[in-house]
Short mmCIF file of C-alpha atoms in Angstrom, two decimals:
data_model
loop_
_atom_site.label_atom_id
_atom_site.label_comp_id
_atom_site.label_asym_id
_atom_site.label_seq_id
_atom_site.Cartn_x
_atom_site.Cartn_y
_atom_site.Cartn_z
CA MET A 1 17.01 -14.45 6.35
CA THR A 2 13.85 -12.70 5.48
CA MET A 3 14.05 -10.89 1.73
CA ARG A 4 12.45 -7.52 0.40
CA THR A 5 10.82 -6.29 -2.69
CA LEU A 6 12.47 -3.42 -4.75
CA LEU A 7 9.49 -1.78 -3.25
CA TYR A 8 9.75 -2.53 -0.17
CA ASP A 9 11.17 1.00 1.05
CA TRP A 10 7.88 2.20 -0.60
CA HIS A 11 5.24 0.52 1.45
CA VAL A 12 7.22 1.09 4.42
CA ALA A 13 6.77 4.79 3.46
CA ASN A 14 3.16 4.58 2.60
CA LYS A 15 2.53 2.91 6.10
CA ALA A 16 2.09 -0.76 4.83
CA ARG A 17 1.71 -3.22 8.14
CA MET A 18 4.34 -6.01 6.91
CA VAL A 19 4.34 -9.51 7.49
CA GLU A 20 6.58 -12.49 6.90
CA PHE A 21 5.15 -14.48 3.79
CA GLY A 22 7.17 -17.10 2.06
CA GLY A 23 10.41 -15.88 3.41
CA TRP A 24 9.78 -12.27 2.22
CA LYS A 25 8.80 -8.88 4.08
CA MET A 26 5.38 -8.13 2.36
CA PRO A 27 2.80 -5.48 2.93
CA ILE A 28 -0.64 -7.64 4.42
CA TYR A 29 -2.47 -4.13 3.88
CA TYR A 30 -1.92 -0.62 3.75
CA THR A 31 -5.76 0.59 5.09
CA THR A 32 -7.82 -2.39 6.04
CA VAL A 33 -8.21 -5.65 4.38
CA SER A 34 -11.71 -5.10 3.34
CA ASP A 35 -11.26 -1.77 1.90
CA GLU A 36 -8.52 -2.82 -0.22
CA HIS A 37 -10.72 -5.67 -1.48
CA ASN A 38 -13.72 -3.87 -2.14
CA CYS A 39 -11.63 -1.39 -4.10
CA VAL A 40 -10.57 -4.43 -6.59
CA ARG A 41 -14.10 -5.64 -6.46
CA LYS A 42 -15.19 -1.99 -7.53
CA ASP A 43 -12.17 -0.25 -9.17
CA VAL A 44 -9.04 -1.35 -9.50
CA GLY A 45 -5.81 -2.57 -7.06
CA LEU A 46 -2.17 -2.49 -7.48
CA PHE A 47 -0.28 -5.84 -6.67
CA ASP A 48 3.40 -6.48 -6.02
CA LEU A 49 4.33 -9.72 -6.52
CA CYS A 50 7.99 -9.65 -6.41
CA HIS A 51 7.97 -11.76 -4.10
CA MET A 52 7.05 -14.45 -6.53
CA GLY A 53 9.65 -16.86 -8.36
CA GLN A 54 10.19 -16.96 -12.43
CA ILE A 55 12.19 -19.87 -13.70
CA ARG A 56 13.20 -19.64 -17.36
CA VAL A 57 13.01 -22.96 -19.33
CA SER A 58 14.87 -22.67 -22.71
CA GLY A 59 16.76 -25.20 -25.26
CA ASP A 60 15.99 -27.81 -27.70
CA ASN A 61 14.30 -30.25 -25.49
CA ALA A 62 12.25 -27.12 -23.16
CA LEU A 63 9.39 -28.78 -24.43
CA GLU A 64 9.89 -32.27 -23.60
CA PHE A 65 10.94 -31.09 -20.47
CA LEU A 66 8.32 -29.16 -18.95
CA GLN A 67 5.97 -32.04 -20.14
CA GLN A 68 7.68 -34.13 -18.20
CA VAL A 69 7.33 -31.87 -14.78
CA THR A 70 3.82 -30.56 -15.30
CA THR A 71 0.42 -32.36 -15.58
CA ASN A 72 -0.85 -30.04 -18.11
CA ASN A 73 -0.76 -30.31 -22.11
CA ILE A 74 1.86 -27.26 -22.90
CA SER A 75 1.52 -28.59 -26.67
CA LYS A 76 -2.21 -27.32 -26.37
CA ILE A 77 -1.02 -23.65 -26.26
CA ALA A 78 0.80 -21.80 -28.68
CA PRO A 79 3.39 -18.77 -28.14
CA GLY A 80 1.73 -15.94 -26.35
CA GLN A 81 -0.52 -17.97 -24.26
CA VAL A 82 -0.39 -19.01 -20.67
CA GLN A 83 -1.57 -22.28 -19.10
CA TYR A 84 -2.40 -23.09 -15.46
CA SER A 85 -0.94 -26.24 -14.57
CA LEU A 86 0.60 -28.28 -11.59
CA VAL A 87 4.17 -29.84 -10.97
CA CYS A 88 3.59 -33.23 -9.33
CA ASN A 89 5.64 -35.54 -7.51
CA ASP A 90 5.65 -39.43 -8.39
CA SER A 91 3.13 -39.98 -6.07
CA GLY A 92 1.24 -37.84 -7.42
CA GLY A 93 1.28 -34.95 -4.57
CA VAL A 94 1.69 -31.48 -5.77
CA ILE A 95 4.41 -30.12 -4.95
CA ASP A 96 3.39 -26.38 -6.69
CA ASP A 97 0.90 -25.06 -8.79
CA VAL A 98 2.08 -22.42 -11.78
CA LEU A 99 1.34 -20.37 -14.70
CA VAL A 100 3.28 -21.46 -18.14
CA TYR A 101 3.74 -18.72 -20.23
CA ARG A 102 5.01 -20.00 -23.85
CA LYS A 103 7.46 -17.57 -25.60
CA SER A 104 8.43 -18.47 -28.86
CA ASP A 105 12.16 -19.47 -27.94
CA SER A 106 11.58 -20.43 -24.52
CA TYR A 107 9.37 -20.72 -21.51
CA LEU A 108 8.85 -18.57 -18.34
CA VAL A 109 7.43 -20.59 -15.29
CA ILE A 110 5.75 -18.41 -12.62
CA VAL A 111 5.92 -20.41 -9.11
CA ASN A 112 4.75 -19.43 -5.40
CA ALA A 113 7.40 -17.84 -3.64
CA SER A 114 7.89 -20.37 -0.88
CA ASN A 115 8.58 -23.03 -3.72
CA THR A 116 11.03 -21.03 -5.63
CA GLN A 117 14.02 -22.95 -4.57
CA THR A 118 12.12 -26.58 -4.30
CA ASP A 119 10.80 -25.80 -7.93
CA PHE A 120 14.38 -24.99 -9.14
CA GLU A 121 15.84 -28.04 -7.46
CA TRP A 122 13.12 -30.34 -8.56
CA PHE A 123 13.62 -29.38 -12.44
CA ASN A 124 17.23 -29.50 -12.07
CA ALA A 125 16.99 -33.05 -11.01
CA HIS A 126 14.73 -33.94 -13.56
CA LYS A 127 16.77 -32.29 -16.36
CA MET A 128 17.42 -33.72 -19.68
CA HIS A 129 19.79 -32.86 -22.26
CA ASP A 130 19.83 -29.90 -24.27
CA VAL A 131 17.51 -27.88 -21.74
CA GLU A 132 18.33 -24.76 -20.10
CA ILE A 133 16.72 -24.04 -16.51
CA SER A 134 17.64 -20.50 -14.90
CA ASN A 135 16.04 -18.99 -11.92
CA VAL A 136 15.54 -15.47 -13.47
CA SER A 137 13.30 -14.26 -10.26
CA ASN A 138 15.71 -11.59 -9.59
CA ASP A 139 15.84 -9.84 -12.91
CA ILE A 140 11.87 -9.40 -12.76
CA LEU A 141 9.62 -7.26 -11.16
CA MET A 142 6.25 -8.73 -10.66
CA LEU A 143 3.29 -6.45 -10.80
CA ALA A 144 -0.36 -6.73 -10.74
CA VAL A 145 -2.88 -4.83 -11.96
CA GLN A 146 -6.59 -5.93 -10.91
CA GLY A 147 -10.29 -4.55 -11.07
CA PRO A 148 -12.89 -3.86 -13.60
CA ASN A 149 -10.90 -0.12 -14.49
CA ALA A 150 -7.56 -2.36 -14.97
CA GLU A 151 -7.58 -2.03 -18.29
CA LYS A 152 -8.30 1.37 -18.97
CA CYS A 153 -5.75 2.53 -16.26
CA LEU A 154 -3.19 0.66 -17.54
CA GLN A 155 -3.82 1.68 -21.44
CA LYS A 156 -2.92 5.16 -20.18
CA ILE A 157 0.75 4.10 -19.83
CA ALA A 158 1.08 1.03 -22.22
CA ASN A 159 2.31 1.29 -25.65
CA ILE A 160 0.40 -1.96 -27.24
CA ASP A 161 -3.20 -2.12 -27.47
CA LEU A 162 -4.34 -4.37 -24.06
CA LYS A 163 -7.81 -5.20 -25.91
CA GLU A 164 -5.67 -7.58 -28.21
CA ILE A 165 -4.60 -9.39 -25.08
CA GLY A 166 -7.68 -12.60 -24.46
CA TYR A 167 -7.63 -13.94 -21.39
CA TYR A 168 -4.63 -16.19 -20.52
CA TYR A 169 -2.70 -14.31 -23.42
CA PHE A 170 0.33 -12.31 -23.32
CA LYS A 171 2.23 -9.67 -25.37
CA MET A 172 5.52 -8.03 -24.69
CA GLY A 173 5.33 -3.91 -24.97
CA GLU A 174 5.98 -1.48 -22.72
CA ILE A 175 4.53 0.36 -19.44
CA ASN A 176 5.65 4.11 -18.99
CA GLY A 177 8.61 3.09 -20.94
CA THR A 178 9.72 -0.04 -19.24
CA LYS A 179 9.97 -3.08 -21.44
CA SER A 180 7.56 -6.01 -19.90
CA LEU A 181 5.35 -8.95 -20.30
CA ILE A 182 1.87 -8.02 -20.16
CA SER A 183 -0.93 -11.04 -19.63
CA ARG A 184 -4.11 -10.77 -19.00
CA THR A 185 -4.63 -13.24 -15.82
CA GLY A 186 -4.45 -13.10 -12.06
CA TYR A 187 -5.51 -14.67 -9.06
CA THR A 188 -8.75 -12.42 -7.27
CA GLY A 189 -11.41 -12.88 -9.88
CA GLU A 190 -11.86 -9.73 -11.43
CA ASP A 191 -10.41 -8.84 -14.99
CA GLY A 192 -6.68 -7.50 -15.15
CA PHE A 193 -3.32 -8.24 -16.08
CA GLU A 194 0.01 -9.51 -14.33
CA ILE A 195 3.42 -7.58 -15.18
CA TYR A 196 6.72 -8.72 -15.63
CA ALA A 197 8.82 -5.98 -15.97
CA GLU A 198 12.57 -5.17 -16.24
CA CYS A 199 13.49 -4.17 -12.50
CA ASP A 200 12.35 -0.15 -12.59
CA THR A 201 10.53 0.64 -9.36
CA LYS A 202 9.46 4.01 -11.53
CA ILE A 203 6.64 1.74 -13.04
CA TRP A 204 4.99 1.17 -9.54
CA GLU A 205 4.08 4.77 -9.01
CA ALA A 206 3.91 5.39 -12.82
CA ILE A 207 0.61 2.75 -12.42
CA LEU A 208 -0.37 4.36 -9.31
CA ASP A 209 -0.40 8.04 -11.30
CA ALA A 210 -2.36 6.11 -14.41
CA GLY A 211 -5.03 4.80 -12.12
CA ARG A 212 -5.65 7.82 -9.42
CA GLU A 213 -8.76 8.91 -12.09
CA TYR A 214 -10.21 5.29 -11.23
CA ALA A 215 -9.17 5.69 -7.72
CA ILE A 216 -6.42 2.99 -7.50
CA LYS A 217 -5.21 1.48 -4.65
CA PRO A 218 -2.10 -0.57 -3.64
CA ILE A 219 -3.37 -3.74 -2.32
CA GLY A 220 -1.96 -6.25 0.72
CA LEU A 221 -1.91 -9.74 0.82
CA GLY A 222 -4.72 -9.62 3.08
CA ALA A 223 -6.98 -8.72 0.50
CA ARG A 224 -5.14 -10.95 -2.43
CA ASP A 225 -6.52 -13.72 0.17
CA THR A 226 -9.70 -12.96 0.62
CA LEU A 227 -10.30 -11.96 -3.14
CA ARG A 228 -8.76 -15.26 -4.22
CA LEU A 229 -10.87 -17.12 -1.65
CA GLU A 230 -14.09 -15.74 -3.17
CA ALA A 231 -12.88 -16.98 -6.10
CA ALA A 232 -12.27 -20.36 -4.91
CA MET A 233 -8.89 -20.22 -6.25
CA SER A 234 -6.34 -22.83 -4.57
CA LEU A 235 -3.65 -21.65 -2.11
CA TYR A 236 -0.48 -23.60 -2.18
CA GLY A 237 0.01 -24.72 1.40
CA HIS A 238 -4.06 -24.48 2.43
CA GLU A 239 -5.99 -26.05 -0.40
CA LEU A 240 -2.64 -27.37 -2.00
CA ASP A 241 0.14 -29.47 -0.74
CA THR A 242 2.46 -32.78 -1.25
CA ASP A 243 0.00 -34.81 0.41
CA ILE A 244 -2.82 -33.79 -1.72
CA ASN A 245 -3.58 -34.57 -5.13
CA PRO A 246 -5.07 -32.67 -8.03
CA LEU A 247 -8.26 -35.08 -8.53
CA GLU A 248 -9.19 -34.33 -4.80
CA ALA A 249 -7.97 -30.63 -5.39
CA GLY A 250 -10.91 -30.49 -8.06
CA LEU A 251 -8.10 -29.42 -10.66
CA GLY A 252 -8.33 -32.77 -12.61
CA ARG A 253 -8.91 -30.92 -15.68
CA PHE A 254 -5.69 -29.30 -15.42
CA VAL A 255 -3.69 -32.92 -15.48
CA ASP A 256 -4.07 -34.08 -19.15
CA LEU A 257 -3.89 -38.08 -18.83
CA ASP A 258 -3.79 -38.68 -22.63
CA LYS A 259 -0.35 -37.22 -22.52
CA LYS A 260 2.19 -39.85 -23.01
CA GLU A 261 4.20 -39.63 -18.99
CA PHE A 262 4.41 -37.07 -17.10
CA ILE A 263 5.90 -37.23 -13.20
CA GLY A 264 2.86 -38.74 -10.99
CA LYS A 265 0.67 -39.88 -14.23
CA ASP A 266 0.91 -43.61 -13.06
CA ALA A 267 -0.13 -42.28 -9.27
CA ILE A 268 -3.08 -40.14 -10.46
CA GLU A 269 -4.06 -42.78 -13.16
CA ARG A 270 -4.27 -45.06 -10.19
CA ILE A 271 -6.15 -42.61 -7.61
CA LYS A 272 -8.55 -42.46 -10.37
CA ASP A 273 -9.75 -46.11 -10.91
CA LYS A 274 -9.91 -46.36 -7.01
CA GLY A 275 -11.67 -42.95 -6.79
CA ILE A 276 -10.95 -40.33 -4.30
CA ARG A 277 -11.77 -40.47 -0.76
CA GLU A 278 -12.12 -36.59 0.11
CA LYS A 279 -12.69 -33.72 -1.74
CA LEU A 280 -12.17 -29.75 -1.79
CA ALA A 281 -16.02 -28.58 -1.15
CA ALA A 282 -16.45 -25.09 -0.94
CA PHE A 283 -19.24 -23.70 2.21
CA ARG A 284 -20.65 -21.00 3.57
CA MET A 285 -21.94 -20.67 7.27
CA LEU A 286 -25.10 -20.71 8.23
CA ASP A 287 -24.44 -20.01 12.23
CA ARG A 288 -22.20 -16.81 13.21
CA GLY A 289 -18.63 -18.02 13.19
CA ILE A 290 -15.86 -17.48 11.00
CA PRO A 291 -13.92 -20.63 9.81
CA ARG A 292 -10.43 -20.87 9.93
CA HIS A 293 -7.46 -22.92 8.07
CA GLY A 294 -7.46 -26.37 10.75
CA TYR A 295 -10.86 -26.17 12.20
CA GLN A 296 -12.51 -29.73 12.18
CA ILE A 297 -15.63 -30.49 9.69
CA VAL A 298 -18.24 -32.97 11.32
CA LYS A 299 -21.44 -34.39 10.16
CA ASN A 300 -23.69 -36.12 13.00
CA GLY A 301 -20.76 -35.84 15.49
CA LYS A 302 -17.90 -37.38 13.24
CA ILE A 303 -15.24 -35.39 12.03
CA VAL A 304 -15.45 -35.83 8.16
CA GLY A 305 -13.03 -33.28 7.45
CA GLU A 306 -10.86 -29.92 7.83
CA VAL A 307 -11.27 -25.95 6.85
CA THR A 308 -8.17 -25.44 4.82
CA SER A 309 -9.04 -21.77 4.22
CA GLY A 310 -11.74 -19.17 5.90
CA ALA A 311 -13.00 -15.45 6.36
CA MET A 312 -15.39 -13.14 6.69
CA SER A 313 -16.11 -12.33 2.99
CA PRO A 314 -15.70 -8.71 2.25
CA THR A 315 -18.24 -9.26 -0.80
CA LEU A 316 -21.12 -11.38 0.47
CA LYS A 317 -20.70 -10.15 4.31
CA GLU A 318 -20.75 -13.21 5.20
CA PRO A 319 -18.43 -16.14 6.29
CA ILE A 320 -17.17 -18.47 3.98
CA GLY A 321 -14.91 -21.71 3.52
CA LEU A 322 -12.71 -24.34 1.41
CA GLY A 323 -11.89 -27.64 3.12
CA TYR A 324 -11.31 -31.41 2.04
CA VAL A 325 -14.85 -33.32 3.48
CA GLU A 326 -15.33 -36.92 2.82
CA LYS A 327 -16.86 -37.47 -0.44
CA GLU A 328 -20.17 -38.62 0.56
CA TYR A 329 -20.72 -35.40 2.75
CA ALA A 330 -18.84 -33.12 -0.14
CA ASN A 331 -22.14 -32.51 -2.16
CA LEU A 332 -23.90 -29.28 -2.93
CA ASN A 333 -26.43 -28.32 -0.19
CA THR A 334 -25.13 -30.82 2.39
CA LYS A 335 -25.57 -29.41 5.85
CA ILE A 336 -22.05 -30.10 7.92
CA ASP A 337 -20.81 -28.49 11.16
CA ILE A 338 -17.64 -26.43 11.54
CA VAL A 339 -16.01 -26.65 15.00
CA VAL A 340 -15.03 -23.33 16.00
CA ARG A 341 -13.58 -23.11 19.51
CA ASP A 342 -15.05 -26.14 20.49
CA LYS A 343 -18.77 -25.34 19.45
CA ASN A 344 -20.61 -26.27 16.47
CA TYR A 345 -21.55 -23.89 14.12
CA ARG A 346 -23.93 -24.66 11.02
CA ALA A 347 -22.57 -24.74 7.72
CA VAL A 348 -23.74 -25.62 4.03
CA ILE A 349 -21.85 -26.78 0.94
CA VAL A 350 -21.83 -24.49 -2.00
CA LYS A 351 -21.53 -24.12 -5.79
CA LYS A 352 -17.85 -23.05 -6.34
CA PRO A 353 -16.89 -19.90 -7.07
CA PHE A 354 -18.32 -17.85 -4.09
CA TYR A 355 -18.13 -15.00 -6.70
CA LYS A 356 -17.85 -14.47 -10.16
CA ARG A 357 -17.64 -11.41 -11.76
CA LYS A 358 -20.12 -10.35 -14.52
CA GLY A 359 -19.61 -11.31 -18.10
CA GLN A 360 -16.67 -13.80 -16.73
CA GLN A 361 -15.17 -16.42 -19.16
CA TRP A 362 -13.80 -19.56 -17.70
CA LYS A 363 -11.10 -21.24 -18.82
CA MET B 1 -6.13 11.16 26.70
CA GLU B 2 -4.01 10.69 29.65
CA ILE B 3 -6.09 12.41 31.79
CA GLU B 4 -9.05 10.58 30.12
CA LYS B 5 -7.70 7.31 30.82
CA LYS B 6 -7.12 7.64 34.69
CA GLY B 7 -9.29 5.32 35.64
CA PHE B 8 -8.25 2.85 33.19
CA LYS B 9 -6.19 -0.28 34.35
CA PHE B 10 -4.35 -2.47 31.59
CA ALA B 11 -3.82 -6.23 31.34
CA GLU B 12 -0.68 -7.04 29.47
CA THR B 13 -3.16 -8.82 27.01
CA HIS B 14 -4.43 -5.77 25.90
CA GLU B 15 -7.44 -5.75 27.67
CA TRP B 16 -8.90 -2.41 29.76
CA ILE B 17 -10.97 -2.60 32.77
CA ASN B 18 -12.60 0.86 33.92
CA VAL B 19 -14.32 0.05 37.46
CA SER B 20 -17.32 2.36 39.26
CA GLY B 21 -18.55 0.82 42.13
CA ASN B 22 -18.00 -3.28 41.98
CA ILE B 23 -18.76 -2.97 38.36
CA GLY B 24 -15.80 -3.23 35.93
CA ARG B 25 -16.20 -1.91 32.51
CA VAL B 26 -13.97 -4.12 30.03
CA GLY B 27 -12.88 -3.40 26.11
CA LEU B 28 -9.63 -3.49 24.10
CA SER B 29 -6.48 -0.42 24.31
CA GLU B 30 -6.23 1.27 21.41
CA TYR B 31 -2.94 0.09 20.60
CA ALA B 32 -4.89 -3.66 20.17
CA VAL B 33 -7.33 -2.07 17.86
CA LYS B 34 -4.80 -0.74 15.29
CA GLU B 35 -2.92 -4.11 15.56
CA LEU B 36 -6.11 -6.29 14.62
CA ASN B 37 -6.52 -3.00 12.18
CA GLU B 38 -10.33 -4.14 11.68
CA VAL B 39 -13.18 -6.55 13.47
CA VAL B 40 -15.24 -8.04 11.55
CA PHE B 41 -16.54 -10.09 14.21
CA ILE B 42 -16.85 -10.31 17.92
CA GLU B 43 -18.08 -13.49 20.28
CA LEU B 44 -19.00 -12.45 24.03
CA PRO B 45 -19.94 -14.49 26.80
CA GLU B 46 -23.86 -14.16 27.83
CA VAL B 47 -25.21 -12.14 30.79
CA GLY B 48 -24.24 -14.29 34.11
CA ALA B 49 -21.37 -15.98 32.59
CA GLN B 50 -18.29 -16.56 34.97
CA VAL B 51 -15.46 -15.06 33.73
CA ASN B 52 -11.61 -15.40 35.47
CA GLN B 53 -8.62 -12.66 35.75
CA GLY B 54 -6.22 -13.69 32.62
CA LYS B 55 -8.73 -16.54 31.12
CA PRO B 56 -10.60 -16.28 27.60
CA PHE B 57 -14.25 -14.98 27.82
CA GLY B 58 -14.62 -14.31 23.99
CA THR B 59 -12.92 -13.70 20.62
CA VAL B 60 -12.43 -10.89 18.00
CA GLU B 61 -12.16 -11.56 14.57
CA SER B 62 -10.30 -9.78 11.51
CA VAL B 63 -10.96 -10.63 8.17
CA LYS B 64 -7.59 -12.61 8.50
CA ALA B 65 -6.93 -13.84 12.12
CA VAL B 66 -8.69 -14.59 15.28
CA PHE B 67 -7.54 -12.99 18.76
CA ASP B 68 -8.80 -14.26 22.57
CA LEU B 69 -9.88 -11.56 24.46
CA ASN B 70 -8.66 -12.11 28.17
CA SER B 71 -10.55 -11.00 31.20
CA PRO B 72 -8.72 -8.59 33.37
CA ALA B 73 -10.89 -9.71 36.25
CA THR B 74 -12.87 -12.24 37.52
CA GLY B 75 -16.66 -11.92 38.02
CA LYS B 76 -19.66 -12.26 36.67
CA VAL B 77 -21.18 -10.62 33.53
CA VAL B 78 -23.92 -8.09 34.60
CA THR B 79 -24.05 -6.40 30.89
CA VAL B 80 -23.23 -7.23 27.13
CA ASN B 81 -22.40 -4.23 24.74
CA GLN B 82 -24.94 -5.13 22.10
CA LEU B 83 -24.15 -2.45 20.00
CA ILE B 84 -20.73 -3.89 19.01
CA LYS B 85 -22.22 -6.94 18.35
CA ASP B 86 -24.04 -5.68 15.68
CA SER B 87 -21.42 -3.25 14.72
CA PRO B 88 -17.95 -4.27 15.55
CA GLU B 89 -16.22 -1.50 13.90
CA LYS B 90 -17.16 0.35 16.83
CA VAL B 91 -14.65 -1.33 18.74
CA ILE B 92 -11.91 0.10 16.41
CA SER B 93 -13.33 3.94 15.78
CA ASN B 94 -13.86 4.05 19.86
CA PRO B 95 -12.25 1.44 21.70
CA TYR B 96 -12.47 3.45 25.26
CA LYS B 97 -16.11 4.62 24.73
CA GLU B 98 -18.51 2.95 22.22
CA GLY B 99 -16.51 0.05 21.55
CA TRP B 100 -16.30 -1.41 25.50
CA MET B 101 -17.58 -5.34 25.52
CA VAL B 102 -18.74 -6.19 28.74
CA GLU B 103 -19.49 -5.16 32.35
CA ILE B 104 -18.29 -7.64 35.11
CA GLU B 105 -19.35 -7.45 38.97
CA LEU B 106 -15.95 -7.82 40.44
CA SER B 107 -15.47 -10.68 43.13
CA ASP B 108 -12.00 -9.23 44.39
CA ILE B 109 -11.30 -5.55 43.83
CA SER B 110 -7.69 -5.98 44.75
CA GLU B 111 -6.81 -8.44 41.65
CA LEU B 112 -6.54 -4.99 39.95
CA ASN B 113 -3.56 -4.34 41.59
CA SER B 114 -2.00 -6.92 39.17
CA LEU B 115 -2.35 -4.30 36.29
CA MET B 116 -1.19 -1.84 34.74
CA ASP B 117 -2.39 2.15 34.65
CA TYR B 118 -2.64 3.73 31.41
CA LYS B 119 0.93 5.33 31.79
CA GLU B 120 2.56 2.20 32.23
CA TYR B 121 1.19 0.49 29.67
CA ASN B 122 1.46 3.07 27.04
CA GLY B 123 5.20 3.11 27.89
CA ILE B 124 5.47 -0.45 27.16
CA HIS B 125 3.00 -0.01 23.54
CA THR B 126 3.75 3.15 21.59
#
């Protein structure tokens, strides 16, 4: 069964090309991927993210429970803060990458669309007493407003001062009169907000109206993917999967091995002691060819890795990619070859991310 | 459009061929380029390369995906459109004129009978 977001009719009426993604019918683009990509880099864009899942965790043992099922340390954030974290299995493989919102009386875990059910079941399988877990995905309308003019645009219809929301913080407020949780987070490499609103689709049109003077556009999943790729952010199913551990993925800073215990800790410690074999690397092409998911990476005729994501970068105007490469070939400036339709194209390992906005702070 | 496309033959895989003498000019249909949405890269064969009907002779890539170009006829490549190698967006903006891809010296003109005319192709893809 393919699900539709509350904004499905709007997307279709506005000539979006709809595709299936994670069990949902979603817009991949309205105009072109490049056009929408550039709009977010230069102005501001609006994303329908209603396909993503939200799991609410509450009860006296909520903190202890989340400490068990996620790798990062939630006691390091205060109410009103957001934390990027991973859900791992016993062997240290990544079940999902998530955002944990710490509210005063509960937690909201934002999960990938295709993993919502898996995560919910995993959480329930590891449930402790005095923990309530509920899948509240259907009660929340999730949107993102991203780009250099995101704040100015959204401020026009918000009843709280958005300047007071720091990076990876959130506040409760109203947008166009609709009760919303607003966080300064995103998946584009630009400044911007993610909004978890009560299910009222009027908020979508209200943001588009407010953003008109800043040339706002609705953005499809195509540009969402190229934007996150330039920012070298992982996409589940590409850079992350159950057979990949956080250390290989370069996400060790989101795993707190000092935490008393959590699922996957022993396995990740063993991997750390032994040393990883492969590593996620960023590369750009030296020859004219575009890397794609699944293409082989070779060095001196030997297969040393595989591409996980690749595209023609709309910002850099050159082909870029991410891939797992045997550790000894994953160092900066190492020349590798990407096999594109049985031919070798030269590429070079570069620093992550490919794109960083001016004045950007990194957590 | 109908009259303009009179001499054009179309493959099921959306390539067109327009023949004059024994030279066929090849490109992608308007329907296909709309599906592609945008083209950021094109790989075409060299002049002199042998191409075969129904077999891949090149690729077009959008930001997100790769598509094979299949030759609508068998023969030898005699000209490659340099313009679209440098400006691949021309394939989208003008698929039947500036956006053509290669010219082929045909080895068997009767092969074209297996292709569709514009009306037939358009009947399937509108």
